PDB file of C-alpha atoms and ligand atoms in Angstrom:
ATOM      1  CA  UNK A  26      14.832  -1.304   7.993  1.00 71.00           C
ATOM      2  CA  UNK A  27      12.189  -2.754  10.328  1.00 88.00           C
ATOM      3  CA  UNK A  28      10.894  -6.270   8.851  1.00 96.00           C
ATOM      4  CA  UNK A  29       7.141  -6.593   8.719  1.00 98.00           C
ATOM      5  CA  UNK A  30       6.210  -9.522  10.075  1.00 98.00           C
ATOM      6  CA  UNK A  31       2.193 -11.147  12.007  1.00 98.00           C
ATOM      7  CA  UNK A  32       2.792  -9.385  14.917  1.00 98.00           C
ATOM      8  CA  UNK A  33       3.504  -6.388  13.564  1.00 98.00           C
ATOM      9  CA  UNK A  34      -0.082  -6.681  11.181  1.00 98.00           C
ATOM     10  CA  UNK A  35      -1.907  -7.715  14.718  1.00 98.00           C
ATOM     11  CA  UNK A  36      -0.674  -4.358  16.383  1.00 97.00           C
ATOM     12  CA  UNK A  37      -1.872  -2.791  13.606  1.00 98.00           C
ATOM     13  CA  UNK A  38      -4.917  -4.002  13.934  1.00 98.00           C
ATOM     14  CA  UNK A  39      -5.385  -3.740  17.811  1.00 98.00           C
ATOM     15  CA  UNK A  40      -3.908   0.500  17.246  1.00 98.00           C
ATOM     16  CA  UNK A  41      -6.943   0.388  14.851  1.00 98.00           C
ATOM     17  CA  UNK A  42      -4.086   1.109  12.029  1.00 98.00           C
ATOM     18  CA  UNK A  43      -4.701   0.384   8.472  1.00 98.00           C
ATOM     19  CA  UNK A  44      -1.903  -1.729   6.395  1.00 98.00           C
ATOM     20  CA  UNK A  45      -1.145  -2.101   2.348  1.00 98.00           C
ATOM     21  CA  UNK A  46      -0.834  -5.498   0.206  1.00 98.00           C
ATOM     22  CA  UNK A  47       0.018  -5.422  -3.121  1.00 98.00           C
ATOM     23  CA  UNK A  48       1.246  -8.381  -5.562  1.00 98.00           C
ATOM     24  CA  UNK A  49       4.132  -8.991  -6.623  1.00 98.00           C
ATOM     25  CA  UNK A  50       5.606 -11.411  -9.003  1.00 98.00           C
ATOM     26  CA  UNK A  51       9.206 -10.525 -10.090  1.00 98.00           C
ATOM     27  CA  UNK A  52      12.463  -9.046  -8.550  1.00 98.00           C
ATOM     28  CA  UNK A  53      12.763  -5.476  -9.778  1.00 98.00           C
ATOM     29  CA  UNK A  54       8.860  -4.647  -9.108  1.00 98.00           C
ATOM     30  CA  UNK A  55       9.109  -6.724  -5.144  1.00 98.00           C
ATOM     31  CA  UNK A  56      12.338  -4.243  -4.925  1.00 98.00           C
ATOM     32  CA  UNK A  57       9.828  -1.153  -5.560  1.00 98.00           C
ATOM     33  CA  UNK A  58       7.599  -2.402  -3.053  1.00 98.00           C
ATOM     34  CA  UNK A  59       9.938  -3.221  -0.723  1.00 98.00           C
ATOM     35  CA  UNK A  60      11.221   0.525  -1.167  1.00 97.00           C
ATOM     36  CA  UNK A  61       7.448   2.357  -1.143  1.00 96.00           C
ATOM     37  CA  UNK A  62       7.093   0.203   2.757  1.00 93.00           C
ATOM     38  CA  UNK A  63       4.120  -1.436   1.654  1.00 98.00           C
ATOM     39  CA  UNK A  64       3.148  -4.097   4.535  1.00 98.00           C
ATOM     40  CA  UNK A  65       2.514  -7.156   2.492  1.00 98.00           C
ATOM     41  CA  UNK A  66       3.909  -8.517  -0.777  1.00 98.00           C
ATOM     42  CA  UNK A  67       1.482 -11.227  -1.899  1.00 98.00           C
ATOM     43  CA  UNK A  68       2.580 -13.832  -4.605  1.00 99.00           C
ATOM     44  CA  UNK A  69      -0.842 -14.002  -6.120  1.00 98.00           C
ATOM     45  CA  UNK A  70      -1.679 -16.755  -8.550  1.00 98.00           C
ATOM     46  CA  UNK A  71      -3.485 -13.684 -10.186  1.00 98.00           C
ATOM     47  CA  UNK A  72       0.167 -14.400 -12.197  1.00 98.00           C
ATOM     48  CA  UNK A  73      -2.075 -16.641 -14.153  1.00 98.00           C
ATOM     49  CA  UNK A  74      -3.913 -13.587 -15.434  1.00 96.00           C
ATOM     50  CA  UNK A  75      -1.605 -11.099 -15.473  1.00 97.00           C
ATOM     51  CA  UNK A  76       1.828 -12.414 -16.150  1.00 97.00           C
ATOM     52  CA  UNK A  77       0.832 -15.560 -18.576  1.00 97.00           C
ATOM     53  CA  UNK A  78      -2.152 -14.444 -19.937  1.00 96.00           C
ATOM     54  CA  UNK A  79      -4.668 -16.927 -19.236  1.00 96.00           C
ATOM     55  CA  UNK A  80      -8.187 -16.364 -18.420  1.00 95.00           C
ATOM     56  CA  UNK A  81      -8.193 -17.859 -14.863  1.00 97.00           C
ATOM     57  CA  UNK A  82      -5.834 -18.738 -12.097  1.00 98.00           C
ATOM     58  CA  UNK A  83      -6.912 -22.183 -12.882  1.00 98.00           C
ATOM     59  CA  UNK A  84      -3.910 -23.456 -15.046  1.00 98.00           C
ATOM     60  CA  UNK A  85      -1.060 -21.876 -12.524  1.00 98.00           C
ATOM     61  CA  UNK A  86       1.311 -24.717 -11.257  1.00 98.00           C
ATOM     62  CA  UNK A  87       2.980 -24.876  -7.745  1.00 98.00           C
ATOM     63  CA  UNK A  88       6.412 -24.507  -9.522  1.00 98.00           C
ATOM     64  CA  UNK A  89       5.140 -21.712 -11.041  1.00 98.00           C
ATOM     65  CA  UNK A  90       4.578 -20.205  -7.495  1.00 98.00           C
ATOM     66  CA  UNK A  91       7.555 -21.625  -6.017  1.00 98.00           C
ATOM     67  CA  UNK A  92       9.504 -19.794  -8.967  1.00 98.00           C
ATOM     68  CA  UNK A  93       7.828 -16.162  -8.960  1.00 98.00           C
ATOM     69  CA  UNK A  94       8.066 -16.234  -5.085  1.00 99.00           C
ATOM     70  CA  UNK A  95      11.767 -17.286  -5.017  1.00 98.00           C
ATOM     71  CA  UNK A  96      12.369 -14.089  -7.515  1.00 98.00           C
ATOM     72  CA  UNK A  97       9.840 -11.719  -5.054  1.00 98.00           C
ATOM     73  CA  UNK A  98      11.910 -12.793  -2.375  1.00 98.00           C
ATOM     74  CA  UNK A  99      15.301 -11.187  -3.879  1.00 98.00           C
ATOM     75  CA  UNK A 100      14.079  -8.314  -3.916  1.00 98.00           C
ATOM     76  CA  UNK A 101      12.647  -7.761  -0.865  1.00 98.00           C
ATOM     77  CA  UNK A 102      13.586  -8.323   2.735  1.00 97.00           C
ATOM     78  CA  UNK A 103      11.003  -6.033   4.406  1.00 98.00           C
ATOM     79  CA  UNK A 104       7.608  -6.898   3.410  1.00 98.00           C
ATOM     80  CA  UNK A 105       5.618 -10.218   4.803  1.00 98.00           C
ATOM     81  CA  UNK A 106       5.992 -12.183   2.148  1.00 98.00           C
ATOM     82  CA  UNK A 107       2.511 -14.073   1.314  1.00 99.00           C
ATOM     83  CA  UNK A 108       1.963 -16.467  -1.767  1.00 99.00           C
ATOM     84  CA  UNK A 109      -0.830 -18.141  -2.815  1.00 98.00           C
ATOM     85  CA  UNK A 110      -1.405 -22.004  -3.289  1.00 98.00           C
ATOM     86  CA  UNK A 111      -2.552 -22.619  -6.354  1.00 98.00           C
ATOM     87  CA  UNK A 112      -5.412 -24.360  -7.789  1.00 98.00           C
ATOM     88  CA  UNK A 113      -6.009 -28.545  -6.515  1.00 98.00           C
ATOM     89  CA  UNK A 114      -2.054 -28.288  -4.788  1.00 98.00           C
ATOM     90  CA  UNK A 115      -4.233 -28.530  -1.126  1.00 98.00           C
ATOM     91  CA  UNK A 116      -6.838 -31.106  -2.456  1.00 97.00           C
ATOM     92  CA  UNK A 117      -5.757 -34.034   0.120  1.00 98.00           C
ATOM     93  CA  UNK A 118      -3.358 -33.654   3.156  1.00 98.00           C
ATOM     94  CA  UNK A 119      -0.166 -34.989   1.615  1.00 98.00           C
ATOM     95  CA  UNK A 120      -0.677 -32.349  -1.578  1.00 98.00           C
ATOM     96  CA  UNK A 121      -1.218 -29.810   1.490  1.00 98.00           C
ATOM     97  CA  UNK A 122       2.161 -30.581   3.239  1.00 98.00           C
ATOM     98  CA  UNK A 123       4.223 -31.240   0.099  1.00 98.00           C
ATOM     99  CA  UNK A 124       3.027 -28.082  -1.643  1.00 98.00           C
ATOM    100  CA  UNK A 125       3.208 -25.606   1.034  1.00 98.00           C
ATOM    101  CA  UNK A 126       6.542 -26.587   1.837  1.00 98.00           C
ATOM    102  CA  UNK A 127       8.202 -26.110  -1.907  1.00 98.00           C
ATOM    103  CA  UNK A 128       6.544 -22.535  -1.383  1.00 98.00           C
ATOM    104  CA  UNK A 129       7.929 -21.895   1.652  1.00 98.00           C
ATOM    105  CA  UNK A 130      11.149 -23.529   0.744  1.00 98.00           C
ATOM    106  CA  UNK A 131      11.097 -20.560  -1.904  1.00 98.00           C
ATOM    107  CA  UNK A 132      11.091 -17.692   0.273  1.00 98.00           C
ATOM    108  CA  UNK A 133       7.131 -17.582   1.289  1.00 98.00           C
ATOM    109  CA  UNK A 134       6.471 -16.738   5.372  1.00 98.00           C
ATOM    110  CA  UNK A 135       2.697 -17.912   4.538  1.00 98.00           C
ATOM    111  CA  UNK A 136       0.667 -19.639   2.315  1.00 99.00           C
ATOM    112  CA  UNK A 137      -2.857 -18.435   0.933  1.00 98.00           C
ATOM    113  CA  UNK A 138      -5.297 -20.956   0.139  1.00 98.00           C
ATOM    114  CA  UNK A 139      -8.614 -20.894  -0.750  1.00 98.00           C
ATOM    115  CA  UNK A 140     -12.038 -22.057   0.639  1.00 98.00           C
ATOM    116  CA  UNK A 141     -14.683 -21.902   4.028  1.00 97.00           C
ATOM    117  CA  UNK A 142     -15.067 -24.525   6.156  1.00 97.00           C
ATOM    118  CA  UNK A 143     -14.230 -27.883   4.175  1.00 97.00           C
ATOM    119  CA  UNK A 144     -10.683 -26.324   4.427  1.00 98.00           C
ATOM    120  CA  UNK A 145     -10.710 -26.260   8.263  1.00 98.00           C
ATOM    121  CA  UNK A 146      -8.542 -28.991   8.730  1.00 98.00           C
ATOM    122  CA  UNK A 147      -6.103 -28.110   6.353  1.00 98.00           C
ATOM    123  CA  UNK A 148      -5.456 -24.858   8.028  1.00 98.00           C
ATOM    124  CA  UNK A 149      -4.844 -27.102  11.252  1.00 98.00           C
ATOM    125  CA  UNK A 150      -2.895 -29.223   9.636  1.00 98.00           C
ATOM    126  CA  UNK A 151      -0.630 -26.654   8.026  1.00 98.00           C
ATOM    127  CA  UNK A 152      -0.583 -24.317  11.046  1.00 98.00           C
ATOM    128  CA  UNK A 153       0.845 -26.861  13.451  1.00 98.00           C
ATOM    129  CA  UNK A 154       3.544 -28.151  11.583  1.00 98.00           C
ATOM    130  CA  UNK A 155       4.652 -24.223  11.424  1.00 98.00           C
ATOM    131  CA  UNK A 156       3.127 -23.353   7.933  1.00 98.00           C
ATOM    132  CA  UNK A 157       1.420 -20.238   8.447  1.00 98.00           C
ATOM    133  CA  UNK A 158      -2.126 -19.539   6.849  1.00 98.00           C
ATOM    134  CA  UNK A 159      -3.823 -17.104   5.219  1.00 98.00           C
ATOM    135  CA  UNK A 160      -7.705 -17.912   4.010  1.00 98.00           C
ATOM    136  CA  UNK A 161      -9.414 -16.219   1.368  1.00 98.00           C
ATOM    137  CA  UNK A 162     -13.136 -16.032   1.450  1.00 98.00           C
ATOM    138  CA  UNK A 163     -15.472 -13.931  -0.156  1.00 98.00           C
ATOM    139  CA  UNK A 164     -15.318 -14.516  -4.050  1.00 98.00           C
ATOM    140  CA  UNK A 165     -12.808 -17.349  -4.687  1.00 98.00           C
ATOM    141  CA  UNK A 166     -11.077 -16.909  -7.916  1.00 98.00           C
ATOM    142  CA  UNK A 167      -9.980 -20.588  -8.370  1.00 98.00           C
ATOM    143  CA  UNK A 168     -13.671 -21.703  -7.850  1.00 98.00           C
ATOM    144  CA  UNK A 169     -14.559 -19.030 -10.933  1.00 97.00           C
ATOM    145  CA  UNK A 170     -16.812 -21.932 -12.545  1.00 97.00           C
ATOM    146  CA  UNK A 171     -18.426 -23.110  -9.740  1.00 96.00           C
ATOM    147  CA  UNK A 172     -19.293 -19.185  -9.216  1.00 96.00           C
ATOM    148  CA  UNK A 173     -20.449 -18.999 -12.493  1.00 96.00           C
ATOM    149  CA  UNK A 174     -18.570 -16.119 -13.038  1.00 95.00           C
ATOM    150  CA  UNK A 175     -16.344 -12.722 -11.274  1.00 95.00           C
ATOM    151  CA  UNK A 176     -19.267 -11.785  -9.171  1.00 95.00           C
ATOM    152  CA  UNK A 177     -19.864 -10.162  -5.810  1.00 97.00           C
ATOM    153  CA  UNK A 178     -20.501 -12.492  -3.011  1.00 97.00           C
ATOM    154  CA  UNK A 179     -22.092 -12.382   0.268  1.00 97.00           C
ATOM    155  CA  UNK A 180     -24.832  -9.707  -0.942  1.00 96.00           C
ATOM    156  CA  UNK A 181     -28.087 -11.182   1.133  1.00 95.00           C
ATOM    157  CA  UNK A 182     -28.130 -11.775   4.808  1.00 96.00           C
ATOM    158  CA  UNK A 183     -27.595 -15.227   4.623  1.00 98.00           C
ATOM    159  CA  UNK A 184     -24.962 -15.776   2.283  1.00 97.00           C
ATOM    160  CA  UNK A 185     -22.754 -13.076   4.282  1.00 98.00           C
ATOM    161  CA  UNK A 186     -23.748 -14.523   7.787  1.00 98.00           C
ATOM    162  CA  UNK A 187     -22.462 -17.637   5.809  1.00 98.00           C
ATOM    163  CA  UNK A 188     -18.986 -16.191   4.882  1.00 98.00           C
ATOM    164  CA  UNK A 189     -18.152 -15.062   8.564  1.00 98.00           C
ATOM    165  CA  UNK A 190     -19.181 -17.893  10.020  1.00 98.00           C
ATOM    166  CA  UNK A 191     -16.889 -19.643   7.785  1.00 98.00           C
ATOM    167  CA  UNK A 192     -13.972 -17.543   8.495  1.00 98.00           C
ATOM    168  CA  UNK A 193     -14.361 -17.858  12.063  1.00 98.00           C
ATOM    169  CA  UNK A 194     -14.425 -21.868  11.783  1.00 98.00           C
ATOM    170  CA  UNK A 195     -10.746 -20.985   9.733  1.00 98.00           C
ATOM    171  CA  UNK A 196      -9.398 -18.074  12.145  1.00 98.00           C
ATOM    172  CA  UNK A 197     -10.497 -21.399  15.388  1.00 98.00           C
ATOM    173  CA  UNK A 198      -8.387 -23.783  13.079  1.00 98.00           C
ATOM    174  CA  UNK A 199      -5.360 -21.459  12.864  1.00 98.00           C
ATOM    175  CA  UNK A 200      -5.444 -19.188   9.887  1.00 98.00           C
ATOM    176  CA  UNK A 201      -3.357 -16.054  10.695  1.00 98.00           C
ATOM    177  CA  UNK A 202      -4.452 -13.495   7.909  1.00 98.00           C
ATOM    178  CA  UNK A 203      -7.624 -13.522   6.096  1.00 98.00           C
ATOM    179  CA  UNK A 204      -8.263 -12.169   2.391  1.00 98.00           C
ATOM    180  CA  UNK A 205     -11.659 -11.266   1.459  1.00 98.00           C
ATOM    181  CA  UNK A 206     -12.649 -10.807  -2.050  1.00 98.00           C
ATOM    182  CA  UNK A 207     -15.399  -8.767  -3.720  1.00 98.00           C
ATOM    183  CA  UNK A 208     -17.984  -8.264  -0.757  1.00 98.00           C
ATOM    184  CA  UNK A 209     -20.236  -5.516   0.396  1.00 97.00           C
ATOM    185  CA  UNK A 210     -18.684  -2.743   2.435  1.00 96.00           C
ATOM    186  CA  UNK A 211     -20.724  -3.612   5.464  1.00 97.00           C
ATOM    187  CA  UNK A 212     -19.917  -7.410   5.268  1.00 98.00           C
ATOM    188  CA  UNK A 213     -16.082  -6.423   4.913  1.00 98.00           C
ATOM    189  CA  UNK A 214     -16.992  -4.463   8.281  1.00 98.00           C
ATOM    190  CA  UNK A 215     -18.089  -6.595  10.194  1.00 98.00           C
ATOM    191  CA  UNK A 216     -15.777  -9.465   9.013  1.00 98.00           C
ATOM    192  CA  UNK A 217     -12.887  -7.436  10.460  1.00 98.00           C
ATOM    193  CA  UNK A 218     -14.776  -6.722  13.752  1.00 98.00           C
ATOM    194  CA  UNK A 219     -15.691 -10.276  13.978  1.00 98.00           C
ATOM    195  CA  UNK A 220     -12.349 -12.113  13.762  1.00 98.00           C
ATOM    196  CA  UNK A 221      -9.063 -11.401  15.853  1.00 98.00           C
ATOM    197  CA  UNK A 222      -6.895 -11.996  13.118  1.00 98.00           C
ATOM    198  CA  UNK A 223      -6.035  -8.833  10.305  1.00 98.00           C
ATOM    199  CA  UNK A 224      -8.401  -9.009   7.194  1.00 98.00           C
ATOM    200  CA  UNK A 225      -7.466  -7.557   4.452  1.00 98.00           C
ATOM    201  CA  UNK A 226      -9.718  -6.321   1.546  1.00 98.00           C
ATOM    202  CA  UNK A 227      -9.934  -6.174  -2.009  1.00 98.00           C
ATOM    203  CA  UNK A 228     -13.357  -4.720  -3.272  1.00 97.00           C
ATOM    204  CA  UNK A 229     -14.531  -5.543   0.387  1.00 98.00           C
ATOM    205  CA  UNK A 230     -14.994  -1.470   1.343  1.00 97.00           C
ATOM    206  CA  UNK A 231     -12.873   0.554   3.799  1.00 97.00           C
ATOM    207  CA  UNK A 232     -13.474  -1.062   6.624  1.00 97.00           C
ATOM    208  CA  UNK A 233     -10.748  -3.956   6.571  1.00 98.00           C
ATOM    209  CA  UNK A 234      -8.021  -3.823   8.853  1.00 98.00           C
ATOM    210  CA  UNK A 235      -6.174  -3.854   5.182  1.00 98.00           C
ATOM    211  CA  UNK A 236      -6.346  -3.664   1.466  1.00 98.00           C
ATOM    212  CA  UNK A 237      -5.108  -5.620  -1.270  1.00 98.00           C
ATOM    213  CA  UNK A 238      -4.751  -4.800  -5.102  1.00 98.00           C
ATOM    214  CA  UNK A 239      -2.954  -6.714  -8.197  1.00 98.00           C
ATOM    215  CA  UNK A 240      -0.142  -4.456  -9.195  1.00 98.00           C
ATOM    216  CA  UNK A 241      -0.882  -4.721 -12.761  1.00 98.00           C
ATOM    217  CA  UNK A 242      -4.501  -3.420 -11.583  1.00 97.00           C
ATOM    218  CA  UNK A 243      -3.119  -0.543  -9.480  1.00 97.00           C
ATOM    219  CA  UNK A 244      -0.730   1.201 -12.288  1.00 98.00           C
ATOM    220  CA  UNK A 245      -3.699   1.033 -14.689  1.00 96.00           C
ATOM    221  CA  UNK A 246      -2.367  -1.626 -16.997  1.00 96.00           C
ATOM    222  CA  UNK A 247      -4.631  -4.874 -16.936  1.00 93.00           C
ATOM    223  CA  UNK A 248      -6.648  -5.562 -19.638  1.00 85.00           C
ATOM    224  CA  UNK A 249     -10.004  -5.204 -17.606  1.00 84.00           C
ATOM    225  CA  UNK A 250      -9.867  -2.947 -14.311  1.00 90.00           C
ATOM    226  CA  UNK A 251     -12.230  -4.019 -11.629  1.00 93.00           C
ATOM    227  CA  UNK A 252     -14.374  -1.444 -10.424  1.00 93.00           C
ATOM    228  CA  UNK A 253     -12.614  -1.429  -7.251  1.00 95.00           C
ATOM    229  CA  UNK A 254      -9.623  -0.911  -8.177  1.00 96.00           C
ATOM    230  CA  UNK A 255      -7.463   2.777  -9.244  1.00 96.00           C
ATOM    231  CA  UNK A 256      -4.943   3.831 -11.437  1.00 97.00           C
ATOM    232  CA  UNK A 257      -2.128   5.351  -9.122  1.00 98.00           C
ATOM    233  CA  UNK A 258      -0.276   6.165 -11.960  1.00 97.00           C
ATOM    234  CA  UNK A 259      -1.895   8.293 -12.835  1.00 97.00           C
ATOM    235  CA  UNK A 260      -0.339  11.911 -12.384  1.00 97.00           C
ATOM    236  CA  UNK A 261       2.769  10.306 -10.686  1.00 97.00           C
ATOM    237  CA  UNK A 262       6.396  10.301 -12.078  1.00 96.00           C
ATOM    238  CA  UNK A 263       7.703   6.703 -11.553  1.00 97.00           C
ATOM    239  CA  UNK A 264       5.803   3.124 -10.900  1.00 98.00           C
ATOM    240  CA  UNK A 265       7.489   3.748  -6.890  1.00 97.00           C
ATOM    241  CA  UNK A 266       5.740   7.194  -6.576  1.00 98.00           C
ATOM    242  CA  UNK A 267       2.460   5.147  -7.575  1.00 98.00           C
ATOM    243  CA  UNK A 268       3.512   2.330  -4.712  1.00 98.00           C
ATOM    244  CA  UNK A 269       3.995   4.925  -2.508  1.00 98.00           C
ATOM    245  CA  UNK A 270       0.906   6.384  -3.338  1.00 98.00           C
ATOM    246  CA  UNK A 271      -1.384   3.725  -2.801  1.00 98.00           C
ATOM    247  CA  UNK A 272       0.363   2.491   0.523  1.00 98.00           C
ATOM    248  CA  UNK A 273      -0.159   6.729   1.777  1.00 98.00           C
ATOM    249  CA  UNK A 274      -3.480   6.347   0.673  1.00 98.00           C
ATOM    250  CA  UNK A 275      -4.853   2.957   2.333  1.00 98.00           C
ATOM    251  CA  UNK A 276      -2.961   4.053   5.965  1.00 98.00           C
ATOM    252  CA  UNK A 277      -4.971   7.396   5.259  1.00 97.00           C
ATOM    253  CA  UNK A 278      -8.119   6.112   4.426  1.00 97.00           C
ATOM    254  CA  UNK A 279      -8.478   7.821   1.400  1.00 97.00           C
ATOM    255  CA  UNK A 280      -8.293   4.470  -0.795  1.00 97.00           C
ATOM    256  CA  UNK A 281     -10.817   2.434  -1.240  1.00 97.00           C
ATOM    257  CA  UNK A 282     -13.626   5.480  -1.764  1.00 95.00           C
ATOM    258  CA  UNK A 283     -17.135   4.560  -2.250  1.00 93.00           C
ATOM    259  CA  UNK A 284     -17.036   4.762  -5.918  1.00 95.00           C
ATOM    260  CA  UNK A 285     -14.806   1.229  -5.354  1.00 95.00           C
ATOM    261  CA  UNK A 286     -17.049  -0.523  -2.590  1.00 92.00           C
ATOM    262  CA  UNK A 287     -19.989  -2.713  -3.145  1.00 95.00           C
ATOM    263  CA  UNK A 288     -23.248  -1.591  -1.190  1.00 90.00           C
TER     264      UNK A 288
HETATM  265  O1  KIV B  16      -4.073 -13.927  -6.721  1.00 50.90           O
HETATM  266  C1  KIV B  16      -4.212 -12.807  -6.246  1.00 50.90           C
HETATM  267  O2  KIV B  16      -3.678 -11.808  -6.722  1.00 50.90           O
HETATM  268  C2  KIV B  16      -5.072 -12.663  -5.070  1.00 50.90           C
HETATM  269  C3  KIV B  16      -5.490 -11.283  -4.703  1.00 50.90           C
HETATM  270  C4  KIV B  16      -6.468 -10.793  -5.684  1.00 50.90           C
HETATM  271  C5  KIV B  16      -6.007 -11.201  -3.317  1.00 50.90           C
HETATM  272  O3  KIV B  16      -5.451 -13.621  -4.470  1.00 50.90           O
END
């Protein structure tokens, strides 16, 4: 079984290959995705929504995250294993350090924090004591107040030139990965064309070097489903065929189609 590891996402994206992320929160489903090859098992704090219910990722603890990504890890030895810092556990440096390292300490090979710039030296920090980084940029669920709300970002010329120009400044401090969140297709595009690193997309078009979903989204059982989002349950046999599904479909190109993109 051939691990999955940076390298292997930044040949990807030099072959011009596309790559699958999916969440993950507990052993038996990480074993499913470990078995359908998906690329990247992400420990979203999206656990917040879909796992205890709440109406934000805002209330999710780092022991929370330490504990789902200690029970991902079980069951999987193949994906690159991503989890997300939650909510304020990056706020100062020491947070930062201590944080990261329960996560990693639980089976994480990267952290995924939140933010643009004014997270620059985070990243640095992190990245040189041999944390590895993911950003996510776009629409930033943990900032869902300061939003005002679940809404596309980066839709006028300014606010998107904003966005890349922040991800560059995080991509110069270290960040390995980047997420981007709810974006037009053509700011997705040229994300991915303007950074080195893999980007991976969820509602960002097809243009990302990968995509992301929240499992719960993808087998058509959340309580709301995002418009870019699909059921790949439906017409399948098993949750693995609809794993399997979605991975075939995003290396394809058939998933995201326009009627899940953002003009
Ligand atoms: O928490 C999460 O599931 C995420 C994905 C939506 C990218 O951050």
């Amino acid at each position: 079984m051939k691990t999955i590891s940076i390298s292997t996402l930044n040949s990807m994206k030099e072959k011009g290959e596309k790559f699958a992320a999916i969440t993950a929160y507990d052993y038996t489903f990480s074993r499913l995705i470990e078995q359908s090859s998906i690329e990247v098992s992400l420990v979203g704090d999206s656990l917040g929504n879909v796992i205890q219910g709440r109406d934000s990722t805002i209330p999710v603890t780092v022991d929370e995250m330490a504990y789902h990504t200690a029970a991902v890890k079980r069951g999987n030895n193949r994906s690159l294993l991503v989890s997300d810092m939650p909510f304020m556990s990056y706020s100062t440096d020491v947070k930062a350090l201590d944080n990261a390292a329960l996560i990693m300490q639980a089976g994480a090979q990267m952290v995924k924090l939140e933010g643009g710039e004014w997270l620059a030296d985070t990243v640095f920090l992190l990245s040189e004591r041999g944390i590895p980084v993911c950003g996510h940029v776009g629409l930033t669920p943990q900032s869902v107040h300061k939003l005002g709300g679940y809404k596309v970002q980066g839709k006028d010329e300014a606010e998107a030139d904003q966005i890349i120009k922040e991800a560059l400044i995080l991509e110069e401090a270290g960040a390995e990965l980047i997420v981007v969140e709810c974006v037009p297709n053509s700011l997705g595009a040229s994300l991915s064309h303007a950074l080195n690193i893999p980007v991976i997309g969820i509602g960002a078009g097809a243009d990302t070097d990968g995509q992301v979903l929240v499992l719960h989204d993808m087998l058509g059982i959340s309580q709301r489903l995002p418009k870019f989002t699909k059921n790949f349950l439906t017409g399948k046999d098993s949750i693995q065929d609809a794993i399997t599904a979605y991975g075939d479909d995003v290396r394809s190109g058939n998933f995201p189609a326009s009627e899940h993109c953002f003009k």
